[in-house]
Amino acid sequence: MSNNVKNGKLAPMKWWQLALLGAASMIGTGYFLGSGIGIKMGGVSVIFMYILAAIGTYIVFDVLFRMTGEDPQQGSFRTYAKNAFGRWAGFTSGWVYWSSELLIMGSQLTALSLFTRFWFPTIPMWIFATAYALLGLGVILLGTHAFERSEHVFAIIKVSAIVIFLIIAGAAVFGFIRGGEHQPKFPITKETLLPAGIIGSWSSLIYAFYAFGGIEVMGLMATRLKRPEEAPKAGNIMILLITTIYVASLILALTLIPLDALQGKESPFQVALSTYNLSIVPHAFNAILIIAGFSTMVASLFAVTTILVTLAKDHDAPLIFAKQTKGYRQMPLPAIGFTAGGVSATVLMALALPEELFEYVTTAAGIMLLLNWLFILLTSGRLLHLSVWGKIKRYTGMVLILTAIAGTVFHPTSRAGFWISLLFIIIIGLVTLGMKFKPKQDNREVRPKA
């Protein structure tokens, strides 16, 4: 038996394993492809949007792991919402997150299909979407241990891919590699900084935040840490590393290509290297993009299954979703099956909207994800004793999140996604209002020790 599995139970994780898992959950098509949409809308100012999004991400991560350190819970943020505001909050938080991850999977499946059409342009997207969805379900069915091991490998591949891009792009900028169609030059004019004005820059903030989605998976897995007090170290190192490579790679990509070379439906990193005489690089990079998208899709599958099980255990979803198979490898097959049905719906959407789906669903997924982050910040105000500086950070995070969500209303690219997310919120809200939640005696606030 593996050293990572003893007596049918998974061994505790080390902090660097949690950091790798966080990197695997974050780095995906939300960055590799979504950044192209952000650049098209916000121009060079998108770099500042990524920095703001990194600050907001850190603030949310900080309070989430403080709550985890005080009271480790399998349900993570949704359990804390329930403890802070009552059962209705846990119900709403859980289903908002489930919906956001479902939309993220739809976004990832579409992006994966777009990348694969680079090699097979005549095959319909829905065929690729179906194949990747089945592969992702296969990984989940192999169990938590297989999921963790695969995500660790994917994380190393993805970080290495960005580092390789930085090296090749840097060599092109400094003239060691020649043959590009455009003279490397960082665009610093007013037209390139804000090509669509303040509104375009504001609206691009949602795509910067979307590239950092994944800290919730860390929250769900943090209870497995061998030393829970090391959770902040895992997150701080991971967020700092990702922010650094995000900003550096964006600067180099914008240096190598003019803004009008991006159409929003391709990776700016692929476009940046495509004009150089590097025959194998575009294909290798495309393969890495597929790995990145598949990794984050699998992480989303794992997250929605975990949340669905905890919802069922708390009687906020049908109890059948908490049922697991017996034996060495316990699997919540009903929950996985229900999630598979949701994934099937996203495949049908990929069939119906082959071109527009990515921008619409990416925006909606980003909004739903940020609403969950907003819930985390609201919850922390109830469950943590925050210092004055802690309160300032908390309100700053809330303002950044609300600013990103509001910005989606004012740009035609993101507006449709706003209405999709609003539809999900209305449905969840109506179901919540229709539920009869009885207060429980064991609901109590979690406060840090004096």
PDB file of N, CA and C in Angstrom, residues 258-301:
ATOM      1  N   PRO A 258       1.283  43.469 -30.916  1.00  0.00           N
ATOM      2  CA  PRO A 258       0.413  44.626 -30.771  1.00  0.00           C
ATOM      3  C   PRO A 258      -0.968  44.198 -30.286  1.00  0.00           C
ATOM      4  N   LEU A 259      -1.696  45.114 -29.666  1.00  0.00           N
ATOM      5  CA  LEU A 259      -2.998  44.773 -29.103  1.00  0.00           C
ATOM      6  C   LEU A 259      -3.983  44.293 -30.165  1.00  0.00           C
ATOM      7  N   ASP A 260      -3.910  44.862 -31.358  1.00  0.00           N
ATOM      8  CA  ASP A 260      -4.871  44.486 -32.396  1.00  0.00           C
ATOM      9  C   ASP A 260      -4.624  43.084 -32.952  1.00  0.00           C
ATOM     10  N   ALA A 261      -3.558  42.425 -32.523  1.00  0.00           N
ATOM     11  CA  ALA A 261      -3.297  41.054 -32.971  1.00  0.00           C
ATOM     12  C   ALA A 261      -4.109  40.040 -32.178  1.00  0.00           C
ATOM     13  N   LEU A 262      -4.736  40.474 -31.085  1.00  0.00           N
ATOM     14  CA  LEU A 262      -5.524  39.575 -30.253  1.00  0.00           C
ATOM     15  C   LEU A 262      -7.007  39.715 -30.567  1.00  0.00           C
ATOM     16  N   GLN A 263      -7.669  38.583 -30.734  1.00  0.00           N
ATOM     17  CA  GLN A 263      -9.093  38.584 -31.028  1.00  0.00           C
ATOM     18  C   GLN A 263      -9.931  38.148 -29.824  1.00  0.00           C
ATOM     19  N   GLY A 264      -9.260  37.741 -28.748  1.00  0.00           N
ATOM     20  CA  GLY A 264      -9.976  37.352 -27.538  1.00  0.00           C
ATOM     21  C   GLY A 264     -10.300  35.877 -27.449  1.00  0.00           C
ATOM     22  N   LYS A 265     -10.120  35.122 -28.537  1.00  0.00           N
ATOM     23  CA  LYS A 265     -10.443  33.691 -28.516  1.00  0.00           C
ATOM     24  C   LYS A 265      -9.199  32.820 -28.665  1.00  0.00           C
ATOM     25  N   GLU A 266      -8.030  33.407 -28.430  1.00  0.00           N
ATOM     26  CA  GLU A 266      -6.812  32.624 -28.446  1.00  0.00           C
ATOM     27  C   GLU A 266      -5.906  33.100 -27.322  1.00  0.00           C
ATOM     28  N   SER A 267      -4.976  32.241 -26.959  1.00  0.00           N
ATOM     29  CA  SER A 267      -4.072  32.592 -25.879  1.00  0.00           C
ATOM     30  C   SER A 267      -3.078  33.650 -26.352  1.00  0.00           C
ATOM     31  N   PRO A 268      -2.907  34.754 -25.615  1.00  0.00           N
ATOM     32  CA  PRO A 268      -1.926  35.767 -26.013  1.00  0.00           C
ATOM     33  C   PRO A 268      -0.505  35.226 -26.011  1.00  0.00           C
ATOM     34  N   PHE A 269      -0.266  34.176 -25.250  1.00  0.00           N
ATOM     35  CA  PHE A 269       1.079  33.597 -25.167  1.00  0.00           C
ATOM     36  C   PHE A 269       1.383  32.766 -26.414  1.00  0.00           C
ATOM     37  N   GLN A 270       0.376  32.098 -26.927  1.00  0.00           N
ATOM     38  CA  GLN A 270       0.543  31.397 -28.194  1.00  0.00           C
ATOM     39  C   GLN A 270       0.779  32.377 -29.333  1.00  0.00           C
ATOM     40  N   VAL A 271      -0.032  33.431 -29.351  1.00  0.00           N
ATOM     41  CA  VAL A 271       0.078  34.438 -30.411  1.00  0.00           C
ATOM     42  C   VAL A 271       1.450  35.106 -30.358  1.00  0.00           C
ATOM     43  N   ALA A 272       1.945  35.361 -29.156  1.00  0.00           N
ATOM     44  CA  ALA A 272       3.223  36.049 -28.999  1.00  0.00           C
ATOM     45  C   ALA A 272       4.381  35.258 -29.593  1.00  0.00           C
ATOM     46  N   LEU A 273       4.299  33.927 -29.527  1.00  0.00           N
ATOM     47  CA  LEU A 273       5.400  33.091 -30.027  1.00  0.00           C
ATOM     48  C   LEU A 273       5.158  32.550 -31.431  1.00  0.00           C
ATOM     49  N   SER A 274       3.933  32.721 -31.947  1.00  0.00           N
ATOM     50  CA  SER A 274       3.576  32.081 -33.214  1.00  0.00           C
ATOM     51  C   SER A 274       4.318  32.651 -34.415  1.00  0.00           C
ATOM     52  N   THR A 275       4.773  33.906 -34.347  1.00  0.00           N
ATOM     53  CA  THR A 275       5.428  34.518 -35.506  1.00  0.00           C
ATOM     54  C   THR A 275       6.925  34.237 -35.557  1.00  0.00           C
ATOM     55  N   TYR A 276       7.460  33.558 -34.555  1.00  0.00           N
ATOM     56  CA  TYR A 276       8.881  33.230 -34.545  1.00  0.00           C
ATOM     57  C   TYR A 276       9.098  31.840 -35.147  1.00  0.00           C
ATOM     58  N   ASN A 277      10.266  31.637 -35.673  1.00  0.00           N
ATOM     59  CA  ASN A 277      10.581  30.378 -36.344  1.00  0.00           C
ATOM     60  C   ASN A 277      10.907  29.289 -35.315  1.00  0.00           C
ATOM     61  N   LEU A 278       9.874  28.900 -34.584  1.00  0.00           N
ATOM     62  CA  LEU A 278      10.015  27.889 -33.535  1.00  0.00           C
ATOM     63  C   LEU A 278       8.941  26.841 -33.785  1.00  0.00           C
ATOM     64  N   SER A 279       9.193  25.973 -34.738  1.00  0.00           N
ATOM     65  CA  SER A 279       8.153  25.085 -35.249  1.00  0.00           C
ATOM     66  C   SER A 279       7.508  24.213 -34.185  1.00  0.00           C
ATOM     67  N   ILE A 280       8.283  23.746 -33.224  1.00  0.00           N
ATOM     68  CA  ILE A 280       7.736  22.830 -32.232  1.00  0.00           C
ATOM     69  C   ILE A 280       7.079  23.546 -31.056  1.00  0.00           C
ATOM     70  N   VAL A 281       7.456  24.815 -30.823  1.00  0.00           N
ATOM     71  CA  VAL A 281       6.969  25.536 -29.642  1.00  0.00           C
ATOM     72  C   VAL A 281       5.458  25.718 -29.650  1.00  0.00           C
ATOM     73  N   PRO A 282       4.827  26.160 -30.741  1.00  0.00           N
ATOM     74  CA  PRO A 282       3.369  26.316 -30.710  1.00  0.00           C
ATOM     75  C   PRO A 282       2.635  25.028 -30.356  1.00  0.00           C
ATOM     76  N   HIS A 283       3.114  23.899 -30.881  1.00  0.00           N
ATOM     77  CA  HIS A 283       2.469  22.616 -30.585  1.00  0.00           C
ATOM     78  C   HIS A 283       2.708  22.197 -29.137  1.00  0.00           C
ATOM     79  N   ALA A 284       3.928  22.380 -28.662  1.00  0.00           N
ATOM     80  CA  ALA A 284       4.225  22.030 -27.275  1.00  0.00           C
ATOM     81  C   ALA A 284       3.435  22.903 -26.315  1.00  0.00           C
ATOM     82  N   PHE A 285       3.353  24.187 -26.630  1.00  0.00           N
ATOM     83  CA  PHE A 285       2.636  25.106 -25.752  1.00  0.00           C
ATOM     84  C   PHE A 285       1.136  24.803 -25.775  1.00  0.00           C
ATOM     85  N   ASN A 286       0.625  24.421 -26.935  1.00  0.00           N
ATOM     86  CA  ASN A 286      -0.790  24.064 -27.029  1.00  0.00           C
ATOM     87  C   ASN A 286      -1.090  22.845 -26.163  1.00  0.00           C
ATOM     88  N   ALA A 287      -0.177  21.876 -26.160  1.00  0.00           N
ATOM     89  CA  ALA A 287      -0.358  20.696 -25.313  1.00  0.00           C
ATOM     90  C   ALA A 287      -0.370  21.088 -23.839  1.00  0.00           C
ATOM     91  N   ILE A 288       0.491  22.028 -23.473  1.00  0.00           N
ATOM     92  CA  ILE A 288       0.547  22.492 -22.086  1.00  0.00           C
ATOM     93  C   ILE A 288      -0.740  23.219 -21.714  1.00  0.00           C
ATOM     94  N   LEU A 289      -1.289  23.998 -22.650  1.00  0.00           N
ATOM     95  CA  LEU A 289      -2.556  24.687 -22.393  1.00  0.00           C
ATOM     96  C   LEU A 289      -3.675  23.682 -22.149  1.00  0.00           C
ATOM     97  N   ILE A 290      -3.660  22.596 -22.884  1.00  0.00           N
ATOM     98  CA  ILE A 290      -4.679  21.559 -22.692  1.00  0.00           C
ATOM     99  C   ILE A 290      -4.526  20.915 -21.320  1.00  0.00           C
ATOM    100  N   ILE A 291      -3.283  20.635 -20.938  1.00  0.00           N
ATOM    101  CA  ILE A 291      -3.033  20.069 -19.605  1.00  0.00           C
ATOM    102  C   ILE A 291      -3.522  21.034 -18.522  1.00  0.00           C
ATOM    103  N   ALA A 292      -3.243  22.325 -18.708  1.00  0.00           N
ATOM    104  CA  ALA A 292      -3.648  23.334 -17.725  1.00  0.00           C
ATOM    105  C   ALA A 292      -5.162  23.387 -17.586  1.00  0.00           C
ATOM    106  N   GLY A 293      -5.860  23.415 -18.721  1.00  0.00           N
ATOM    107  CA  GLY A 293      -7.314  23.467 -18.680  1.00  0.00           C
ATOM    108  C   GLY A 293      -7.918  22.206 -18.088  1.00  0.00           C
ATOM    109  N   PHE A 294      -7.360  21.064 -18.442  1.00  0.00           N
ATOM    110  CA  PHE A 294      -7.866  19.798 -17.918  1.00  0.00           C
ATOM    111  C   PHE A 294      -7.654  19.724 -16.410  1.00  0.00           C
ATOM    112  N   SER A 295      -6.522  20.198 -15.942  1.00  0.00           N
ATOM    113  CA  SER A 295      -6.219  20.181 -14.514  1.00  0.00           C
ATOM    114  C   SER A 295      -7.229  20.988 -13.712  1.00  0.00           C
ATOM    115  N   THR A 296      -7.508  22.216 -14.150  1.00  0.00           N
ATOM    116  CA  THR A 296      -8.459  23.045 -13.408  1.00  0.00           C
ATOM    117  C   THR A 296      -9.872  22.504 -13.516  1.00  0.00           C
ATOM    118  N   MET A 297     -10.205  21.858 -14.640  1.00  0.00           N
ATOM    119  CA  MET A 297     -11.516  21.246 -14.769  1.00  0.00           C
ATOM    120  C   MET A 297     -11.680  20.098 -13.775  1.00  0.00           C
ATOM    121  N   VAL A 298     -10.640  19.275 -13.628  1.00  0.00           N
ATOM    122  CA  VAL A 298     -10.681  18.165 -12.673  1.00  0.00           C
ATOM    123  C   VAL A 298     -10.786  18.701 -11.246  1.00  0.00           C
ATOM    124  N   ALA A 299     -10.060  19.789 -10.959  1.00  0.00           N
ATOM    125  CA  ALA A 299     -10.144  20.406  -9.630  1.00  0.00           C
ATOM    126  C   ALA A 299     -11.568  20.893  -9.353  1.00  0.00           C
ATOM    127  N   SER A 300     -12.217  21.449 -10.369  1.00  0.00           N
ATOM    128  CA  SER A 300     -13.604  21.891 -10.217  1.00  0.00           C
ATOM    129  C   SER A 300     -14.533  20.711  -9.974  1.00  0.00           C
ATOM    130  N   LEU A 301     -14.310  19.609 -10.695  1.00  0.00           N
ATOM    131  CA  LEU A 301     -15.107  18.403 -10.485  1.00  0.00           C
ATOM    132  C   LEU A 301     -14.968  17.897  -9.047  1.00  0.00           C
TER     133      LEU A 301
END
